[in-house]
Short mmCIF file of C-alpha atoms and ligand atoms in Angstrom, two decimals:
data_model
loop_
_atom_site.label_atom_id
_atom_site.label_comp_id
_atom_site.label_asym_id
_atom_site.label_seq_id
_atom_site.Cartn_x
_atom_site.Cartn_y
_atom_site.Cartn_z
CA MET A 1276 0.00 0.00 0.00
CA SER A 1277 1.35 3.44 -0.85
CA LYS A 1278 2.09 5.63 2.11
CA GLY A 1279 -0.04 8.70 2.68
CA ILE A 1280 1.27 12.23 2.31
CA LEU A 1281 1.85 14.44 5.32
CA THR A 1282 0.63 17.98 4.62
CA VAL A 1283 1.21 20.84 7.00
CA VAL A 1284 -1.21 23.73 6.69
CA SER A 1285 -0.41 26.99 8.43
CA GLY A 1286 -1.83 30.45 8.16
CA PHE A 1287 -2.46 33.54 10.23
CA SER A 1288 -4.99 33.14 13.00
CA GLY A 1289 -8.24 34.27 11.32
CA ALA A 1290 -7.18 33.29 7.79
CA GLY A 1291 -10.08 30.84 7.61
CA LYS A 1292 -7.94 27.68 7.83
CA GLY A 1293 -10.43 25.95 10.10
CA THR A 1294 -13.24 26.23 7.53
CA VAL A 1295 -10.93 25.17 4.69
CA MET A 1296 -9.83 22.08 6.69
CA LYS A 1297 -13.39 21.12 7.54
CA ARG A 1298 -14.44 21.28 3.88
CA LEU A 1299 -11.34 19.41 2.76
CA LEU A 1300 -12.18 16.54 5.09
CA GLU A 1301 -15.72 16.42 3.72
CA SER A 1302 -14.32 16.26 0.17
CA LYS A 1303 -13.63 13.11 -1.83
CA GLY A 1304 -10.04 12.76 -0.64
CA ASN A 1305 -8.61 10.15 1.67
CA TYR A 1306 -7.77 12.56 4.47
CA ALA A 1307 -7.20 12.32 8.22
CA LEU A 1308 -6.88 15.46 10.32
CA SER A 1309 -4.57 15.24 13.29
CA ILE A 1310 -6.04 16.54 16.56
CA SER A 1311 -3.55 18.49 18.63
CA VAL A 1312 -3.11 18.82 22.35
CA THR A 1313 -3.26 22.33 23.79
CA THR A 1314 -3.15 24.04 27.16
CA ARG A 1315 -5.44 26.88 26.06
CA GLU A 1316 -9.03 27.06 27.30
CA PRO A 1317 -11.73 25.60 25.04
CA ARG A 1318 -13.69 28.25 23.11
CA LYS A 1319 -17.47 28.22 23.16
CA GLY A 1320 -18.65 25.26 21.08
CA GLU A 1321 -15.33 23.39 21.19
CA ALA A 1322 -15.25 19.87 22.61
CA ASP A 1323 -12.39 17.85 24.09
CA GLY A 1324 -11.19 15.29 21.55
CA ARG A 1325 -12.88 17.04 18.62
CA GLU A 1326 -11.14 20.40 18.02
CA TYR A 1327 -8.31 19.67 20.47
CA PHE A 1328 -7.34 17.49 23.38
CA PHE A 1329 -7.47 20.12 26.13
CA ARG A 1330 -4.75 19.30 28.66
CA THR A 1331 -2.93 20.92 31.59
CA LYS A 1332 0.57 22.33 31.27
CA GLU A 1333 1.89 19.42 33.39
CA GLU A 1334 0.23 16.84 31.16
CA VAL A 1335 1.66 18.38 27.98
CA GLU A 1336 5.13 18.70 29.52
CA LYS A 1337 4.99 15.01 30.40
CA MET A 1338 4.10 14.17 26.77
CA ILE A 1339 7.06 16.25 25.61
CA ARG A 1340 9.44 14.42 27.99
CA GLU A 1341 8.14 11.06 26.81
CA ASP A 1342 8.59 12.02 23.13
CA GLN A 1343 4.90 11.51 22.43
CA LEU A 1344 4.70 14.68 20.33
CA LEU A 1345 5.92 14.86 16.74
CA GLU A 1346 6.35 18.62 17.18
CA TYR A 1347 5.21 21.26 19.64
CA ALA A 1348 5.36 25.00 20.07
CA LYS A 1349 4.35 27.79 22.41
CA TYR A 1350 1.84 30.11 20.81
CA VAL A 1351 0.56 33.20 22.66
CA ASP A 1352 1.48 31.69 26.08
CA HIS A 1353 0.10 28.21 25.47
CA TYR A 1354 1.51 24.87 24.38
CA TYR A 1355 0.23 23.26 21.19
CA GLY A 1356 1.52 19.88 19.97
CA THR A 1357 0.88 17.03 17.54
CA PRO A 1358 0.49 13.53 19.05
CA ARG A 1359 2.94 11.34 17.15
CA LYS A 1360 1.15 7.98 17.17
CA TYR A 1361 -2.02 9.03 15.31
CA VAL A 1362 0.01 10.62 12.49
CA GLU A 1363 2.31 7.62 12.07
CA ASP A 1364 -0.58 5.12 12.14
CA LYS A 1365 -2.70 7.00 9.59
CA LEU A 1366 0.22 7.54 7.18
CA ALA A 1367 0.98 3.83 7.36
CA GLU A 1368 -2.69 3.12 6.53
CA GLY A 1369 -2.25 5.22 3.37
CA LYS A 1370 -4.23 8.25 4.57
CA ASP A 1371 -3.20 11.77 3.63
CA VAL A 1372 -2.66 13.33 7.03
CA ILE A 1373 -3.21 17.05 7.56
CA LEU A 1374 -1.61 19.00 10.39
CA GLU A 1375 -3.09 22.43 10.97
CA ILE A 1376 -0.27 23.98 12.96
CA GLU A 1377 1.69 27.22 13.31
CA ILE A 1378 5.03 28.11 11.82
CA GLN A 1379 7.51 26.90 14.47
CA GLY A 1380 5.88 23.47 14.43
CA ALA A 1381 5.76 23.44 10.61
CA LEU A 1382 9.50 24.05 10.41
CA GLN A 1383 10.16 21.24 12.92
CA ILE A 1384 8.13 18.90 10.70
CA LYS A 1385 10.08 19.93 7.59
CA LYS A 1386 13.29 18.91 9.37
CA LYS A 1387 11.97 15.61 10.69
CA VAL A 1388 9.89 14.63 7.65
CA PRO A 1389 11.52 16.23 4.58
CA GLU A 1390 8.93 14.75 2.21
CA ALA A 1391 6.11 16.61 4.02
CA VAL A 1392 4.33 19.31 2.00
CA LEU A 1393 4.08 22.74 3.64
CA VAL A 1394 1.20 24.99 2.60
CA PHE A 1395 0.60 28.52 3.88
CA ILE A 1396 -2.94 29.93 3.70
CA THR A 1397 -3.34 33.69 3.74
CA PRO A 1398 -6.28 36.06 3.37
CA PRO A 1399 -6.05 38.43 0.39
CA SER A 1400 -4.76 41.28 2.61
CA MET A 1401 -3.81 42.08 6.21
CA GLU A 1402 -6.74 44.51 6.43
CA GLU A 1403 -9.06 41.59 5.63
CA LEU A 1404 -7.34 39.50 8.34
CA LYS A 1405 -8.01 42.18 10.97
CA ARG A 1406 -11.64 42.39 9.87
CA ARG A 1407 -12.13 38.60 10.06
CA LEU A 1408 -10.50 38.34 13.49
CA THR A 1409 -12.61 41.18 14.90
CA GLU A 1410 -15.86 39.89 13.39
CA ARG A 1411 -15.31 36.37 14.73
CA GLY A 1412 -15.92 37.91 18.15
CA THR A 1413 -14.45 34.97 20.05
CA GLU A 1414 -11.44 36.81 21.47
CA SER A 1415 -10.83 39.92 23.54
CA ARG A 1416 -9.22 43.04 22.01
CA GLU A 1417 -6.00 42.14 23.79
CA VAL A 1418 -5.87 38.62 22.35
CA ILE A 1419 -6.72 39.93 18.86
CA ASP A 1420 -3.84 42.42 19.11
CA SER A 1421 -1.38 39.71 20.17
CA ARG A 1422 -2.57 37.45 17.32
CA LEU A 1423 -2.06 40.28 14.81
CA ALA A 1424 1.42 40.92 16.23
CA ARG A 1425 2.13 37.22 15.87
CA ALA A 1426 0.87 37.31 12.26
CA SER A 1427 3.34 40.06 11.52
CA GLU A 1428 6.19 37.84 12.83
CA GLU A 1429 4.89 34.81 10.93
CA ALA A 1430 4.73 36.75 7.64
CA GLU A 1431 8.55 36.83 7.69
CA SER A 1432 8.73 33.04 7.21
CA ILE A 1433 6.09 32.42 4.53
CA ASP A 1434 8.77 31.81 1.91
CA LYS A 1435 9.93 28.70 3.84
CA TYR A 1436 6.67 26.97 2.81
CA ASP A 1437 6.39 24.99 -0.42
CA TYR A 1438 3.10 26.59 -1.49
CA ILE A 1439 1.05 29.69 -0.74
CA LEU A 1440 -2.74 29.66 -1.06
CA VAL A 1441 -4.92 32.77 -0.95
CA ASN A 1442 -8.20 32.11 0.81
CA ASP A 1443 -10.46 34.51 -1.01
CA LYS A 1444 -13.29 32.11 -1.78
CA VAL A 1445 -13.38 29.06 0.51
CA ASP A 1446 -14.57 26.60 -2.15
CA ASP A 1447 -11.78 27.58 -4.55
CA CYS A 1448 -9.22 27.32 -1.79
CA VAL A 1449 -10.39 23.82 -0.80
CA GLU A 1450 -10.34 22.63 -4.40
CA THR A 1451 -6.86 23.99 -5.02
CA LEU A 1452 -5.56 22.35 -1.85
CA HIS A 1453 -7.13 19.03 -2.84
CA HIS A 1454 -5.55 19.22 -6.33
CA LEU A 1455 -2.23 20.16 -4.86
CA ILE A 1456 -2.13 17.11 -2.57
CA SER A 1457 -3.38 14.85 -5.38
CA SER A 1458 -0.56 16.09 -7.62
CA GLU A 1459 2.00 15.43 -4.90
CA HIS A 1460 1.09 11.73 -5.16
CA LEU A 1461 2.41 11.78 -8.73
CA ARG A 1462 5.92 12.93 -7.84
CA SER A 1463 8.45 10.40 -9.14
CA GLN A 1464 10.27 10.34 -5.80
CA ARG A 1465 7.06 9.08 -4.14
CA ASN A 1466 6.60 6.33 -6.75
CA MET A 1467 9.98 4.67 -6.85
CA ASP A 1468 8.60 1.13 -6.50
CA PHE A 1469 6.38 1.56 -9.53
CA ILE A 1470 9.16 3.23 -11.52
CA CYS A 1471 11.52 0.32 -10.77
CA LYS A 1472 8.86 -2.17 -11.89
CA ILE A 1473 8.34 -0.34 -15.22
CA GLN A 1474 12.11 -0.11 -15.69
CA ASP A 1475 12.50 -3.84 -15.01
CA GLU A 1476 9.71 -4.74 -17.41
CA SER A 1477 11.09 -2.47 -20.11
CA ARG A 1478 14.50 -4.16 -20.09
CA ILE A 1479 13.21 -7.09 -22.17
CA PHE A 1480 12.74 -4.67 -25.05
CA LYS A 1481 16.39 -3.65 -25.02
CA LYS A 1482 17.97 -3.84 -28.48
CA GLY A 1483 19.79 -7.09 -29.09
CA GLU A 1484 18.05 -9.11 -26.34
P1 LIG B 796 -6.08 28.41 18.04
O1 LIG B 796 -5.85 28.76 19.46
O2 LIG B 796 -6.60 29.58 17.23
O3 LIG B 796 -6.94 27.18 17.87
O4 LIG B 796 -4.66 28.02 17.40
C1 LIG B 796 -3.60 28.90 17.50
C2 LIG B 796 -2.49 28.46 16.56
O5 LIG B 796 -1.93 27.21 17.01
C3 LIG B 796 -2.96 28.24 15.13
O6 LIG B 796 -2.02 28.85 14.26
C4 LIG B 796 -2.95 26.74 14.98
O7 LIG B 796 -2.69 26.36 13.64
C5 LIG B 796 -1.77 26.38 15.87
N1 LIG B 796 -1.77 24.98 16.30
C6 LIG B 796 -2.82 24.16 16.54
N2 LIG B 796 -2.40 22.94 16.89
C7 LIG B 796 -1.05 22.96 16.85
C8 LIG B 796 -0.01 21.98 17.09
O8 LIG B 796 -0.26 20.82 17.40
N3 LIG B 796 1.26 22.40 16.96
C9 LIG B 796 1.60 23.66 16.61
N4 LIG B 796 2.90 23.95 16.47
N5 LIG B 796 0.67 24.60 16.37
C10 LIG B 796 -0.64 24.27 16.49
#
């Protein structure tokens, strides 16, 4: 069975990644979304084990010590991390695993898993980002300001990603992301077994044999 592709999706807080991910999972692909652990408080409507595993700082630090996280980072005073086992199991099953994580974590993944695909999702402009964050109404002014400040830091590293996607219309963004991951499956480096088989088979046609 061919191994799944690990795709890391990052984007400024408020870029609409959550909606894009949700639609991608409902699409015809063979996707599995990794659920992270975090020490931040659940937002209204979020459930433990669905959006995140909500854990204490001590619990997350224990997971870090025991190497249970594939990557982790501190984001606006809280830990966020990717449980390793789920990702490894799903990739082995042939699923295309999506990690929706921030930049520090994305760069850790690129080091550990060089064949991972890194995609950065951005709104069409920073003005639009501010509008979306404010209209979401889930965070205080202070938190919005620190998320915008963080976005300004993150913008410096966008060029480290393999692809950039503008989330202007959600449906278009989802479709492009789906095509992008589908195309990644066609890379020769990911199909070496098949290439070797074709090469072997073709040898009988060699001139003079
Ligand atoms: P939020 O608090 O808005 O749900 O997430 C804040 C940021 O943390 C987002 O940029 C989100 O992508 C990122 N994030 C979520 N889970 C993880 C994770 O497991 N690792 C890392 N490095 N970042 C994460």
